[in-house]
């Protein structure tokens, strides 16, 4: 558990910053403060992270952007994990034709590059509100969770202890809750962190393409978009959101690595 | 091996069928139809719009449209791109080679870089450098490709001015060297992304193999260390790494889209992003289907390579 | 030209800042051409010895600087990496424990052999291939030229073990270190392999260092035995003396336990009138899974026309090689597998897998302690919660009463009730085995089926567990069906024995009759394969258990391996049936028309 404390703590810090954004942000993230006087200003005492071309405060946008980016990613993980667990567990338990069918569908979803699939959805539906964006991100990201859950469930169903519990006549609910789920939890943990580490950069990428969180609302990705064409002159518009995205993704990757290490040790 | 190939190709065909159906469903679920954006403009008379719809069959029942969609696809007819005023197949035929050049170079460089550095890290896992570089690769693999592309562009193109920042040719210059100069930054971005992820898997595989009994057994019969590393360890590590590579192909295609967008590389990815902005459905759908087919076929190749690397998988499918 | 291997003050320690010693100051000498065994429990540091001699210690371990390993006049600890490499395989070779993990899974076996030849510059190209095939042939791999082109996973377990032997002896080394070379094998295969090892070693004049946890194996094959306990040599002497002393100590404990046990069945081993469980002409067939591009399904006869009865308080032993259908028979008796033909009767009621209510009621009376009992405990749960769950499933009052009963169960199997708070991972394998037995006892069954109850345990932990089972049978009147390939275990507990071969019972009767004076050539083969600790005079019988699909379609299933001089054409055409060979109609039975009962011993 100790190895998980650091990454979990950092993620909690990110979440806290997002939740407390209205209290922490020094300015209104959307208001054009002084379009003529203070657009594209480098970091200073008044604007710790500078301002964007519309004279909005980057720190305030970063804090409110955390709400959008982390919120969407978290919701997407919830959707992906639910879908993936359902598909994986059903495939593992049913086996045979159902298993083959579900796994071919998973393969098909994996064969379409996720970003292109998202672009197709956005092309078909037009700009999406944040909740819908999260749902779509989740609906295109359940496959690795499904594969992991299927594999692990199959392994667990074949273990001596699950077979012994079945032979003992343990009722089905207790069998899942008491003998299968405890073994599955670390895998779900890995699947969740991996899904998070994939969803966060994808949302950023979509917003960077102008197809994600719609301006004027901030997301980490669309702050960077404002730097297009003036990368060197407005380095702060790239640097700070990049640090936020990389920080959160790295922490999630670190968490995934440590959870899967624990999982292997346990197995 | 033949059996693996036949089974995998059959599965790939099923996968492509599902992809095509999914694309069709997504487009039909959207409000309006593919002509929505182009025709339902105030300036277009309703009769013209209706006539156009009839001409392209968009007034027919859904299953007929689906059959038409599939049979057109089978003949290589991907529809007409409104934004480019050319058949989609022509647009794609012109741009696909550029995308393949970029992603192919990136994949190749990334694989060489990832496999060699990962093998070293795993084999010498106790060395301080191996550990430090592993942490560095974890950080590197956490940088989204478009951010990495921006950072590389800022540093090498804008600040140091060593390399061009966008496009594929400088104006008026035509030559392989010029293309290669333009290729360096986008391909490196992709290579770093691929390499960082592969290296971490290669490292894990090598670390595990290092303690495998058959490695010790090979040493116990006096096999030289170089041979133990190359013939026994690297060969056996290639199976899990090739598996990862196969799974990553979709992400590589997605990464290529973003990298093309940042470096203004004239490939399919950049065209798709533009097409989405203009709601040019046929072009988006065509690009998605072509890319998915390419990814699926590449995955079949990766699976064959895995079966080569791990003989135990050859008879078990 | 063979040299003496002398180990002087060999110590191995961990490389941590606070070193811990795994081997402490070992000194012994292997005279040229001699055979020496090392025995010790698991964790005594046995495997470390071989690795230390070859300088192949795992990371985190090292030899202390004062350690010396002398091969002839040469000090191996002073050699450079390249010179040491030349010693490995060429002068000192090693046979590993797990054949599947000791062979490179991605390299054809022939290539692995030629690689060793090339590494030492002995032969290359076609000549190397030629020599590899000769070697494979020599270790008894049939069709050597074709087998050389196989991958390790395409060989059978016995063939893989032979392959390891070929790899080790390929370069005709002066010293061979064999680290538990047969632990993973059945007794019959173990005996064959050890015979082969003996033969080759004598032919080549190789010095042998045989490492094992099993004193019987070592004593049988070596002139001298060293006893290792916690990294130190505690005994060293001729194998006769060590085997005699140590087995006297072990059998003393067993005799005490046995003296307390009173056998409830009559001495003839006659089945009682109303059996607890009875199988009548029971058959279980499986279909091999059909796959794309493969031949259609062929039924495999896992159990083929078995008739067997178990009475109350009786212990019946079921013996045979792995794959003979023992476990399937047991699972069918428990109602976990549906019979394809024949019936199972429990307390006079016929089992019907469809009738769930009856199955639930009957299943309580019959409990299974599975083969890998430790693994049958869910690792995330505490021992107590697992026992409470088993009690509640069988209708025990939940809550505090079940908690108390769980602690009682732990006491009954000789465990401290405080262990209930632990998870299975924190227990020793012997303790886990006991917990599994406690769980099986929860519904107060009449019959306990124990599938290889001590196979996963160290020699030292076996006897107490067998004593526990005997006590439970004695005190609770619990019937036991004991499945094992280890005849010693069966002889220790069972009053009646059935011998299975390829799904059929080929001999059954009183345990003393069947095991001490077997009539069937198959049972004799099993018995001859059991290591005794005494030097072996003759070779044990050959042959491997055929794959289920390769079983002779007609005639006696055993005829390809049969060594009976009376073997004739009839054995090829007629399926033998069980017939009585003693005057008592319920007594000794054999499935062979040829054999007669040997004179009483």
Coordinates of N, CA, C and O in Angstrom, one line a residue, chain B residues 3 6-7 126 207 210-217 219-225 227 231-233 235-236 309-312 314-317, chain C residues 51 54 56 59 85 88-89 92-94 96-98 101-108 111 115-116 118-120 151 153-154 171 291-293:
Chain B
X3 N -2.0 -22.3 -41.0 CA -3.3 -22.3 -40.3 C -3.4 -20.9 -39.5 O -4.5 -20.3 -39.6
X6 N -4.4 -18.3 -42.1 CA -5.8 -18.4 -42.6 C -6.8 -18.0 -41.6 O -7.7 -17.1 -41.8
X7 N -6.6 -18.4 -40.3 CA -7.5 -18.1 -39.2 C -7.5 -16.6 -39.0 O -8.5 -15.9 -38.9
X126 N 20.2 -3.7 -12.7 CA 20.7 -3.1 -11.4 C 21.5 -1.8 -11.7 O 21.7 -1.0 -10.7
X207 N 13.9 -8.5 -18.2 CA 14.2 -8.7 -16.7 C 13.7 -10.1 -16.3 O 14.3 -10.8 -15.5
X210 N 15.9 -12.9 -17.8 CA 17.2 -12.9 -17.2 C 17.3 -14.0 -16.1 O 18.3 -14.6 -16.0
X211 N 16.2 -14.2 -15.4 CA 16.2 -15.2 -14.3 C 15.6 -16.5 -14.8 O 15.3 -17.4 -13.9
X212 N 15.3 -16.6 -16.1 CA 14.6 -17.9 -16.5 C 15.6 -19.0 -16.4 O 16.8 -18.9 -16.5
X213 N 15.0 -20.2 -16.1 CA 15.9 -21.4 -15.9 C 16.6 -21.7 -17.1 O 17.7 -22.2 -17.1
X214 N 16.0 -21.6 -18.3 CA 16.7 -22.0 -19.5 C 17.9 -21.1 -19.9 O 18.8 -21.5 -20.5
X215 N 17.8 -19.9 -19.4 CA 19.0 -19.0 -19.6 C 20.2 -19.5 -18.7 O 21.3 -19.6 -19.1
X216 N 19.8 -19.9 -17.5 CA 20.8 -20.5 -16.6 C 21.3 -21.8 -17.2 O 22.5 -22.1 -17.1
X217 N 20.4 -22.6 -17.7 CA 20.7 -23.9 -18.3 C 21.7 -23.7 -19.5 O 22.6 -24.4 -19.7
X219 N 23.7 -21.2 -19.9 CA 25.1 -20.9 -19.4 C 25.7 -22.1 -18.8 O 26.9 -22.3 -18.9
X220 N 24.9 -23.0 -18.2 CA 25.5 -24.1 -17.5 C 26.1 -25.1 -18.6 O 27.0 -25.9 -18.2
X221 N 25.6 -25.0 -19.8 CA 26.3 -25.9 -20.8 C 27.3 -25.1 -21.6 O 27.8 -25.6 -22.6
X222 N 27.7 -23.9 -21.1 CA 28.9 -23.3 -21.6 C 28.6 -22.4 -22.9 O 29.5 -22.1 -23.6
X223 N 27.3 -22.0 -23.1 CA 27.0 -21.2 -24.2 C 27.6 -19.8 -23.9 O 27.4 -19.3 -22.8
X224 N 28.3 -19.2 -24.9 CA 28.9 -17.8 -24.6 C 27.8 -16.8 -24.3 O 26.7 -16.9 -24.8
X225 N 28.2 -15.8 -23.5 CA 27.3 -14.8 -23.0 C 26.6 -14.1 -24.2 O 25.4 -13.8 -24.1
X227 N 25.8 -15.1 -27.1 CA 24.8 -16.0 -27.7 C 23.6 -16.1 -26.8 O 22.5 -16.2 -27.2
X231 N 20.6 -15.1 -28.9 CA 19.8 -16.3 -29.4 C 18.7 -16.7 -28.4 O 17.7 -17.2 -28.8
X232 N 19.0 -16.6 -27.1 CA 18.0 -17.1 -26.1 C 17.1 -15.9 -25.6 O 15.9 -16.0 -25.6
X233 N 17.7 -14.9 -25.0 CA 17.0 -13.9 -24.4 C 16.2 -13.0 -25.3 O 15.0 -12.8 -25.3
X235 N 15.5 -13.3 -28.5 CA 14.5 -14.1 -29.3 C 13.2 -14.3 -28.5 O 12.1 -14.1 -29.0
X236 N 13.4 -14.7 -27.2 CA 12.2 -15.0 -26.5 C 11.5 -13.7 -26.0 O 10.2 -13.8 -25.8
X309 N 7.8 -15.9 -33.3 CA 8.7 -15.8 -32.1 C 8.3 -16.8 -31.0 O 9.2 -17.1 -30.2
X310 N 7.1 -17.2 -30.9 CA 6.7 -18.1 -29.9 C 6.0 -19.3 -30.5 O 4.8 -19.3 -30.7
X311 N 6.8 -20.4 -30.7 CA 6.3 -21.6 -31.3 C 5.1 -22.2 -30.6 O 4.3 -22.9 -31.2
X312 N 5.0 -22.0 -29.3 CA 3.9 -22.5 -28.6 C 2.5 -22.0 -29.0 O 1.5 -22.6 -28.9
X314 N 1.8 -21.4 -32.2 CA 1.5 -21.8 -33.6 C 0.3 -22.7 -33.7 O -0.5 -22.6 -34.6
X315 N 0.1 -23.6 -32.8 CA -0.9 -24.6 -32.9 C -2.1 -24.3 -32.0 O -3.1 -25.0 -32.0
X316 N -2.0 -23.2 -31.3 CA -3.1 -22.9 -30.3 C -3.8 -21.5 -30.7 O -3.2 -20.5 -30.5
X317 N -4.9 -21.6 -31.4 CA -5.6 -20.4 -31.7 C -7.1 -20.5 -31.5 O -7.6 -21.5 -31.7
Chain C
X51 N 24.6 -24.5 -8.2 CA 24.9 -23.1 -8.8 C 26.2 -22.5 -8.3 O 26.9 -21.8 -9.1
X54 N 29.1 -24.1 -10.2 CA 29.3 -23.7 -11.6 C 29.4 -22.1 -11.7 O 29.4 -21.6 -12.8
X56 N 27.1 -19.9 -11.0 CA 25.8 -19.5 -11.7 C 24.8 -19.0 -10.6 O 23.6 -19.2 -10.8
X59 N 21.3 -13.6 -8.9 CA 21.7 -12.2 -8.4 C 21.4 -12.1 -6.9 O 20.4 -12.7 -6.4
X85 N 33.6 -20.5 -18.4 CA 32.6 -20.9 -19.4 C 33.0 -22.2 -20.1 O 32.2 -23.1 -20.4
X88 N 32.1 -25.1 -17.9 CA 30.7 -25.4 -17.8 C 30.3 -26.3 -19.0 O 30.6 -25.9 -20.2
X89 N 29.5 -27.3 -18.8 CA 29.1 -28.2 -19.9 C 30.1 -29.2 -20.3 O 29.8 -30.3 -20.5
X92 N 32.1 -29.9 -16.2 CA 31.0 -30.1 -15.2 C 29.7 -29.7 -15.8 O 29.5 -28.6 -16.3
X93 N 28.8 -30.6 -15.9 CA 27.4 -30.3 -16.5 C 26.4 -30.4 -15.4 O 26.6 -30.9 -14.3
X94 N 25.2 -29.9 -15.8 CA 24.1 -29.9 -14.8 C 22.8 -30.3 -15.4 O 22.5 -30.0 -16.6
X96 N 18.8 -30.0 -14.8 CA 17.9 -29.1 -14.0 C 16.6 -29.8 -13.6 O 16.3 -30.9 -14.2
X97 N 15.9 -29.2 -12.7 CA 14.8 -29.8 -12.1 C 13.5 -29.8 -13.0 O 12.9 -30.8 -13.3
X98 N 13.2 -28.6 -13.6 CA 11.9 -28.5 -14.3 C 12.3 -28.6 -15.8 O 12.8 -27.6 -16.4
X101 N 10.9 -25.6 -18.1 CA 11.5 -24.3 -18.0 C 13.0 -24.3 -18.3 O 13.6 -23.2 -18.5
X102 N 13.6 -25.4 -18.3 CA 15.1 -25.4 -18.5 C 15.4 -25.5 -20.0 O 16.6 -25.5 -20.3
X103 N 14.4 -25.7 -20.8 CA 14.7 -25.7 -22.3 C 14.1 -24.4 -22.9 O 13.1 -24.0 -22.5
X104 N 14.9 -23.9 -23.8 CA 14.4 -22.7 -24.5 C 13.2 -23.0 -25.3 O 13.2 -23.8 -26.2
X105 N 12.0 -22.3 -25.0 CA 10.8 -22.7 -25.6 C 10.8 -22.3 -27.1 O 10.0 -22.9 -27.9
X106 N 11.7 -21.4 -27.6 CA 11.6 -21.0 -28.9 C 12.7 -21.6 -29.8 O 12.9 -21.1 -30.9
X107 N 13.3 -22.6 -29.3 CA 14.4 -23.2 -30.1 C 14.2 -24.7 -30.2 O 13.8 -25.4 -29.2
X108 N 14.4 -25.2 -31.4 CA 14.2 -26.7 -31.6 C 15.2 -27.4 -30.8 O 16.4 -27.0 -30.6
X111 N 18.7 -28.1 -32.1 CA 19.5 -26.9 -32.2 C 20.1 -26.6 -30.8 O 21.3 -26.1 -30.7
X115 N 24.1 -26.4 -30.4 CA 24.7 -25.1 -29.9 C 25.7 -25.4 -28.8 O 26.7 -24.7 -28.7
X116 N 25.4 -26.4 -27.9 CA 26.4 -26.7 -26.9 C 27.7 -27.3 -27.5 O 28.8 -26.9 -27.1
X118 N 28.8 -26.6 -30.5 CA 29.5 -25.5 -31.2 C 30.2 -24.6 -30.2 O 31.3 -24.1 -30.4
X119 N 29.5 -24.3 -29.0 CA 30.1 -23.4 -28.0 C 31.5 -23.9 -27.5 O 32.3 -23.1 -27.2
X120 N 31.7 -25.2 -27.5 CA 32.9 -25.7 -27.1 C 33.8 -26.2 -28.2 O 34.9 -26.8 -28.0
X151 N 9.9 -28.6 -31.0 CA 10.1 -27.6 -30.0 C 9.9 -28.3 -28.6 O 9.1 -29.3 -28.6
X153 N 7.9 -27.9 -26.2 CA 6.5 -28.1 -25.8 C 5.9 -29.2 -26.6 O 4.8 -29.7 -26.2
X154 N 6.5 -29.7 -27.7 CA 6.0 -30.7 -28.5 C 6.4 -32.1 -28.0 O 6.0 -33.1 -28.5
X171 N 28.5 -33.5 -24.0 CA 29.9 -33.2 -24.1 C 30.7 -34.2 -23.2 O 31.9 -33.9 -22.9
X291 N -11.6 -28.5 -33.2 CA -11.2 -27.2 -33.6 C -11.2 -27.1 -35.1 O -11.1 -28.1 -35.8
X292 N -11.1 -25.9 -35.5 CA -11.1 -25.6 -37.0 C -9.9 -26.4 -37.6 O -8.8 -26.5 -37.0
X293 N -10.1 -27.0 -38.7 CA -9.1 -27.7 -39.5 C -8.5 -28.9 -38.7 O -7.4 -29.3 -38.9

